[in-house]
XYZ file of C-alpha atoms in Angstrom:
442
model
C 0.000 0.000 0.000
C 1.182 3.517 -0.677
C 2.882 5.395 2.110
C 1.033 8.303 3.778
C 2.381 10.620 6.462
C 0.334 13.330 8.129
C 0.849 15.679 11.047
C 0.717 14.350 14.587
C -0.491 15.841 17.859
C 2.443 17.029 19.955
C 0.651 15.931 23.141
C -0.406 12.379 22.376
C 2.675 11.072 20.570
C 0.530 8.342 19.033
C 0.236 7.026 15.500
C -2.154 4.500 13.983
C -0.507 2.122 11.535
C -2.605 0.177 9.048
C -1.044 -2.950 7.581
C -2.107 -4.508 4.262
C -1.766 -8.113 5.449
C -0.962 -10.377 8.401
C 2.694 -10.756 7.426
C 3.293 -6.996 7.422
C 1.329 -6.717 10.680
C 3.708 -9.159 12.347
C 6.850 -7.536 10.927
C 5.655 -4.064 11.892
C 5.165 -5.143 15.515
C 8.695 -6.553 15.509
C 9.986 -3.228 14.133
C 8.600 -1.449 17.191
C 11.523 -2.825 19.220
C 13.780 -0.407 17.369
C 11.902 2.584 18.814
C 11.197 3.944 22.279
C 7.497 3.107 22.139
C 4.784 0.730 23.250
C 2.488 -1.059 20.835
C -1.198 -2.030 20.907
C -2.268 -4.415 18.164
C -5.943 -4.703 17.306
C -7.394 -8.203 16.978
C -8.706 -7.236 13.552
C -5.161 -8.022 12.395
C -4.529 -4.859 10.404
C -4.242 -1.972 12.922
C -1.401 -1.147 15.311
C -1.207 1.795 17.702
C 2.298 3.136 18.352
C 2.713 5.172 21.565
C 6.050 6.981 21.500
C 8.014 8.125 24.525
C 9.543 11.124 22.772
C 8.831 13.381 19.830
C 12.230 12.470 18.362
C 11.302 8.796 18.231
C 7.986 9.615 16.587
C 9.724 11.716 13.925
C 12.307 8.981 13.323
C 9.492 6.489 12.769
C 7.774 8.814 10.292
C 10.991 9.293 8.331
C 11.567 5.558 8.181
C 8.120 4.911 6.704
C 9.527 6.345 3.498
C 12.762 4.334 3.489
C 12.284 1.098 5.459
C 11.227 -1.829 3.256
C 8.644 -3.021 5.793
C 7.243 0.355 6.777
C 6.837 1.468 3.167
C 3.944 -1.011 2.943
C 1.895 0.586 5.718
C -0.281 3.659 6.097
C 0.174 5.977 9.057
C -2.047 8.637 10.601
C -2.922 10.280 13.900
C -4.814 8.774 16.782
C -7.292 11.292 18.182
C -10.421 11.582 20.302
C -13.936 11.190 18.958
C -17.082 11.973 20.973
C -20.695 10.870 20.940
C -23.150 13.596 19.944
C -26.283 14.133 22.022
C -28.178 16.356 24.439
C -30.148 14.913 27.363
C -33.222 17.097 27.856
C -34.217 15.447 31.150
C -36.472 12.693 32.419
C -39.851 11.470 31.237
C -41.656 14.490 32.740
C -40.108 16.783 30.109
C -42.099 17.794 27.025
C -41.371 15.248 24.309
C -42.361 13.412 21.154
C -42.437 9.716 20.294
C -42.888 7.544 17.195
C -46.439 7.197 15.867
C -46.162 5.404 12.527
C -48.666 3.162 10.786
C -46.965 0.853 8.335
C -48.586 -0.160 5.047
C -49.377 -3.806 4.493
C -46.496 -5.822 3.151
C -43.663 -8.002 4.279
C -40.566 -6.815 6.099
C -38.975 -10.210 6.490
C -35.678 -9.731 4.664
C -32.804 -9.792 7.121
C -31.082 -6.457 7.816
C -28.011 -6.354 10.078
C -27.347 -3.038 11.830
C -24.183 -2.379 13.826
C -24.275 0.364 16.452
C -20.834 1.837 17.165
C -21.707 3.625 20.361
C -21.660 3.207 24.166
C -22.989 -0.355 24.022
C -26.463 -1.330 25.229
C -28.114 -2.303 28.486
C -26.909 -5.910 28.506
C -29.646 -7.277 30.763
C -32.286 -5.855 28.424
C -30.525 -6.558 25.132
C -29.613 -10.191 25.842
C -33.373 -10.895 25.916
C -34.279 -8.751 22.907
C -35.822 -10.444 19.842
C -33.688 -8.119 17.719
C -30.274 -9.309 18.881
C -28.044 -11.114 16.380
C -26.220 -14.280 17.328
C -24.328 -14.974 14.125
C -21.387 -12.543 13.983
C -18.088 -14.300 14.482
C -16.603 -13.547 17.879
C -13.199 -11.817 17.821
C -10.299 -14.182 18.394
C -10.139 -15.417 21.982
C -13.482 -13.849 22.937
C -16.558 -15.792 24.023
C -19.630 -15.398 21.825
C -21.884 -12.508 22.776
C -24.702 -10.375 21.346
C -22.291 -7.428 21.269
C -18.622 -6.614 21.900
C -16.496 -4.072 23.737
C -13.847 -2.269 21.644
C -12.886 0.405 24.170
C -9.518 -1.365 24.381
C -8.992 -2.938 20.926
C -6.047 -5.072 22.049
C -8.340 -6.703 24.630
C -11.804 -6.991 23.064
C -14.439 -8.552 25.329
C -18.078 -9.591 25.170
C -19.063 -7.125 27.909
C -20.884 -4.483 25.897
C -22.942 -3.216 28.870
C -23.823 0.478 28.559
C -22.740 2.785 31.418
C -23.607 6.008 29.555
C -27.082 5.445 28.091
C -26.563 6.872 24.605
C -26.246 3.510 22.853
C -29.212 1.999 24.709
C -31.369 4.947 23.643
C -30.305 4.342 20.049
C -30.931 0.595 19.785
C -34.278 0.889 21.540
C -35.356 3.794 19.348
C -34.605 1.755 16.234
C -36.319 -1.437 17.405
C -39.491 -0.124 19.045
C -42.683 0.268 16.964
C -41.301 -1.681 14.013
C -43.559 -3.338 11.419
C -44.887 -6.701 12.486
C -42.379 -9.442 11.679
C -39.583 -7.033 10.768
C -36.378 -9.075 10.501
C -34.022 -6.359 11.720
C -31.071 -7.436 13.860
C -28.733 -5.167 15.794
C -25.208 -5.695 17.117
C -24.074 -3.123 19.715
C -20.328 -2.429 19.629
C -19.161 -0.536 22.698
C -16.466 1.945 21.654
C -17.260 4.976 23.849
C -16.696 5.132 27.602
C -18.954 6.435 30.379
C -18.043 10.029 29.481
C -18.792 9.455 25.787
C -15.162 9.525 24.629
C -13.290 7.124 22.358
C -10.191 7.028 20.185
C -10.088 6.803 16.416
C -8.112 3.580 16.877
C -11.079 1.980 18.692
C -13.574 3.373 16.183
C -11.722 2.067 13.137
C -11.179 -1.333 14.783
C -14.947 -1.630 15.399
C -15.656 -0.478 11.839
C -13.475 -3.236 10.397
C -15.222 -5.807 12.599
C -18.665 -4.681 11.379
C -17.541 -4.708 7.732
C -16.197 -8.246 8.089
C -19.383 -9.529 9.768
C -22.259 -8.940 7.340
C -23.170 -5.339 8.201
C -25.832 -3.720 6.029
C -25.976 -0.504 8.067
C -23.481 0.972 10.538
C -24.740 3.700 12.864
C -22.096 6.164 14.119
C -23.808 8.899 16.122
C -20.487 10.523 16.899
C -17.829 12.709 15.395
C -14.784 14.902 15.772
C -13.800 18.323 14.440
C -10.512 18.816 12.681
C -8.795 17.262 9.707
C -9.542 14.122 7.790
C -7.936 10.869 8.909
C -6.619 8.636 6.117
C -7.137 5.352 7.966
C -10.732 6.283 8.795
C -11.184 7.254 5.126
C -9.971 3.824 4.060
C -12.613 2.165 6.252
C -15.284 4.468 4.775
C -14.117 3.561 1.252
C -14.346 -0.119 2.086
C -17.951 0.341 3.250
C -18.711 2.078 -0.020
C -17.158 -0.758 -2.025
C -19.147 -3.340 -0.038
C -22.429 -1.379 -0.306
C -22.648 -0.865 3.472
C -24.497 2.248 4.609
C -22.952 4.443 7.307
C -25.446 6.725 9.049
C -23.660 9.451 11.006
C -24.395 12.679 12.899
C -23.852 16.179 11.548
C -22.944 17.566 14.976
C -24.539 20.094 17.301
C -22.516 23.304 16.941
C -24.999 25.124 14.695
C -22.405 25.761 11.987
C -22.163 25.425 8.224
C -19.696 22.610 7.515
C -19.104 23.658 3.891
C -15.580 25.033 3.828
C -15.321 25.259 7.608
C -11.788 25.152 9.017
C -12.802 22.617 11.661
C -14.945 20.130 9.752
C -17.039 17.364 11.303
C -15.878 13.805 10.559
C -17.131 11.340 9.453
C -20.219 13.484 8.641
C -18.633 15.416 5.755
C -17.969 12.164 3.899
C -21.691 12.316 3.055
C -20.834 14.439 0.044
C -19.230 11.410 -1.632
C -15.778 12.908 -1.959
C -12.826 12.586 0.359
C -9.435 14.201 0.513
C -6.535 12.074 -0.659
C -2.800 12.630 -0.962
C -1.032 11.795 -4.180
C 2.418 10.192 -4.327
C 3.925 13.631 -4.927
C 2.241 14.974 -1.783
C -0.211 17.213 -3.636
C -3.641 17.271 -2.002
C -6.601 16.793 -4.300
C -10.280 15.914 -4.094
C -11.137 12.613 -5.653
C -14.568 11.016 -6.024
C -14.601 7.418 -4.864
C -18.098 6.729 -6.201
C -21.010 8.381 -7.955
C -23.047 7.694 -4.850
C -21.544 7.433 -1.393
C -23.007 5.076 1.201
C -22.428 7.680 3.923
C -25.638 9.421 5.003
C -24.928 12.371 7.282
C -27.888 13.634 9.282
C -28.904 17.067 10.588
C -31.644 17.559 13.215
C -35.066 19.115 12.612
C -36.740 21.458 15.066
C -40.070 20.594 16.710
C -42.117 22.099 13.866
C -39.981 20.172 11.334
C -40.084 23.193 9.025
C -36.422 24.019 9.605
C -33.318 22.650 11.269
C -32.801 22.910 15.003
C -30.652 25.931 15.855
C -27.889 23.705 17.305
C -27.689 21.402 14.273
C -24.760 21.602 11.882
C -25.678 21.804 8.201
C -24.153 22.135 4.743
C -25.390 22.104 1.162
C -22.217 20.243 0.163
C -21.645 18.227 3.344
C -24.841 16.999 5.039
C -27.169 14.562 3.286
C -30.571 15.115 4.899
C -32.391 15.883 8.157
C -34.324 13.741 10.628
C -36.455 14.478 13.673
C -34.166 15.129 16.610
C -35.805 17.558 19.029
C -37.133 16.359 22.413
C -37.563 12.684 21.498
C -38.724 10.332 24.244
C -36.989 7.000 24.842
C -35.001 4.887 27.286
C -31.365 4.990 28.299
C -29.669 2.315 30.436
C -31.502 3.423 33.585
C -34.846 5.126 32.913
C -37.143 6.882 30.487
C -35.508 10.068 29.178
C -35.802 12.791 26.545
C -32.942 13.418 24.080
C -32.294 16.083 21.460
C -29.651 16.486 18.782
C -28.252 15.034 15.609
C -27.581 11.695 17.317
C -31.308 11.181 17.770
C -31.920 12.248 14.173
C -29.337 9.670 13.086
C -31.121 6.926 15.034
C -34.370 7.892 13.276
C -32.803 7.668 9.813
C -31.139 4.335 10.646
C -34.532 2.993 11.697
C -36.276 4.198 8.518
C -33.539 2.868 6.236
C -33.523 -0.534 7.978
C -37.303 -0.799 7.450
C -36.857 0.049 3.773
C -34.143 -2.590 3.380
C -36.299 -5.192 5.154
C -38.775 -4.972 2.246
C -36.213 -5.987 -0.381
C -34.536 -9.271 -1.200
C -31.614 -7.524 -2.827
C -29.542 -4.940 -0.954
C -27.970 -3.057 -3.853
C -27.295 0.214 -2.087
C -28.043 2.456 -5.084
C -31.495 0.921 -5.576
C -32.161 1.003 -1.834
C -31.179 4.673 -1.700
C -33.543 5.619 -4.537
C -36.411 3.668 -2.968
C -35.645 5.198 0.422
C -35.769 8.724 -1.000
C -39.114 7.988 -2.641
C -40.779 6.322 0.355
C -39.240 7.938 3.433
C -38.113 11.463 2.508
C -39.911 14.659 1.606
C -38.827 18.094 0.394
C -38.019 20.891 2.796
C -39.982 24.095 2.620
C -38.565 26.684 0.245
C -35.347 28.262 1.511
C -34.476 25.516 3.963
C -33.548 23.017 1.248
C -30.214 24.804 0.819
C -28.998 23.408 4.155
C -28.522 19.797 2.992
C -27.274 18.011 -0.136
C -30.644 16.476 -1.003
C -32.862 19.285 0.306
C -34.926 16.574 1.997
C -36.094 15.540 5.477
C -37.410 12.334 7.034
C -41.201 12.075 6.798
C -41.755 9.911 9.888
C -44.833 10.568 12.036
C -44.550 11.660 15.667
C -47.031 12.195 18.480
C -46.687 14.718 21.268
C -46.578 13.235 24.742
C -48.762 14.734 27.475
C -46.737 16.544 30.133
C -47.795 16.611 33.790
C -45.642 18.545 36.216
C -44.435 16.765 39.352
C -46.816 18.598 41.765
C -49.860 17.823 39.612
C -48.693 14.205 39.191
C -48.548 13.749 42.997
C -52.002 15.300 43.356
C -53.406 12.985 40.671
C -51.819 9.928 42.305
C -53.405 10.872 45.665
C -56.820 11.338 44.018
C -56.541 7.916 42.329
C -55.649 6.347 45.687
C -58.737 7.874 47.366
C -60.945 6.517 44.585
C -59.451 3.024 44.841
C -59.486 2.806 48.651
C -63.148 1.644 48.948
C -62.541 -1.029 46.303
C -59.469 -2.243 48.161
C -61.400 -2.430 51.434
C -64.183 -4.442 49.776
C -61.617 -6.805 48.231
C -59.964 -7.323 51.604
C -63.268 -8.169 53.304
C -64.028 -10.827 50.661
C -60.608 -12.472 50.751
C -60.186 -12.213 54.515
C -63.782 -12.380 55.931
C -62.822 -13.676 59.406
C -61.162 -11.037 61.560
C -60.781 -13.444 64.492
C -57.755 -15.627 65.131
C -58.191 -19.143 63.787
C -58.003 -20.621 67.325
C -61.014 -18.539 68.457
C -63.236 -19.320 65.464
C -66.659 -20.635 66.673
C -67.181 -24.343 66.068
């Protein structure tokens, strides 16, 4: 593979190395002994994380990638932080909306496999879900599970339990109120920690696992601002080649991503073009397909006539918009209300999975055209300039009744007073004798 060197954070002193094959992977790990660094190798067998002790050692490694016969075969780029994108609006007492869709008659029995790269899922709940998927091959040395933990890619486990709530909200939003008999299966991959942080190394490792294990859709409700990462780009390209959809969040900074200095990744890959470096080092834009499989999602406001003020947008960067304002659901602990482009991404993932469940063939270009026709509608005039397609999700929502805490307590007390006579009557029928058994007349 062609060599690629990019700038590196002065603080982290970390580089991700992507190897083209198992032999190079092994040789590259052996090469690490020549440097003052530690090495984490992902069980996917193609990614290595180099953690250097000094800047000098990092620079020496980068120089040698252009001269060393082994290192010339690898690709190198930064390791950085990526964050989940959401806004918790509060508990179930907050004003909110929920799904209210009636599905047309028809069959939705074609299998669709959705991977959630997120904070995992509530394991106790998800292990019993009819939508879990028990066929993906477990990573080497890991017991079979309905999901996997990639927070430490050199030590992948089957403990995907969610300690943040974001991932649980997502998988439950996608799987609740589905058409009868919908054959949609979900695999939660825990990449983000309790604080919602992860590394690009973990993200790319999880991406490769999903690609290698029959993914049709990969949900990434997360992102980072900055520059493009070549190794992440390669994973996105592979999804495009395999016809795997990636649904990802636009971000919640309220900015136009077209031409912005700090762009949102992987959202901006929704335009179908990514930045590459030629052998001579000249940067150029190069289309990798007429149609990209990346769908980047902005968030609608409550009226759905425009985008939410916090949502990022871009006529050349963001694909479409979904409902994402005050949506009711469940995290790992309780019923909650979320807002943001993460929620909008969950909604689009759900709608696309339903569309794919209707088809025997999963050619992504045909699916995309059918999805646009059945699940999207045009924005009102003026707003269409904020996304590539000028379209929004047409899903139906219902507004949930809100009762403040004081009124709820009053209502509960009133209900108790009304039920008290019935309870007393029930007690007298079940327990008619108030005397001790020993004193009962004979």
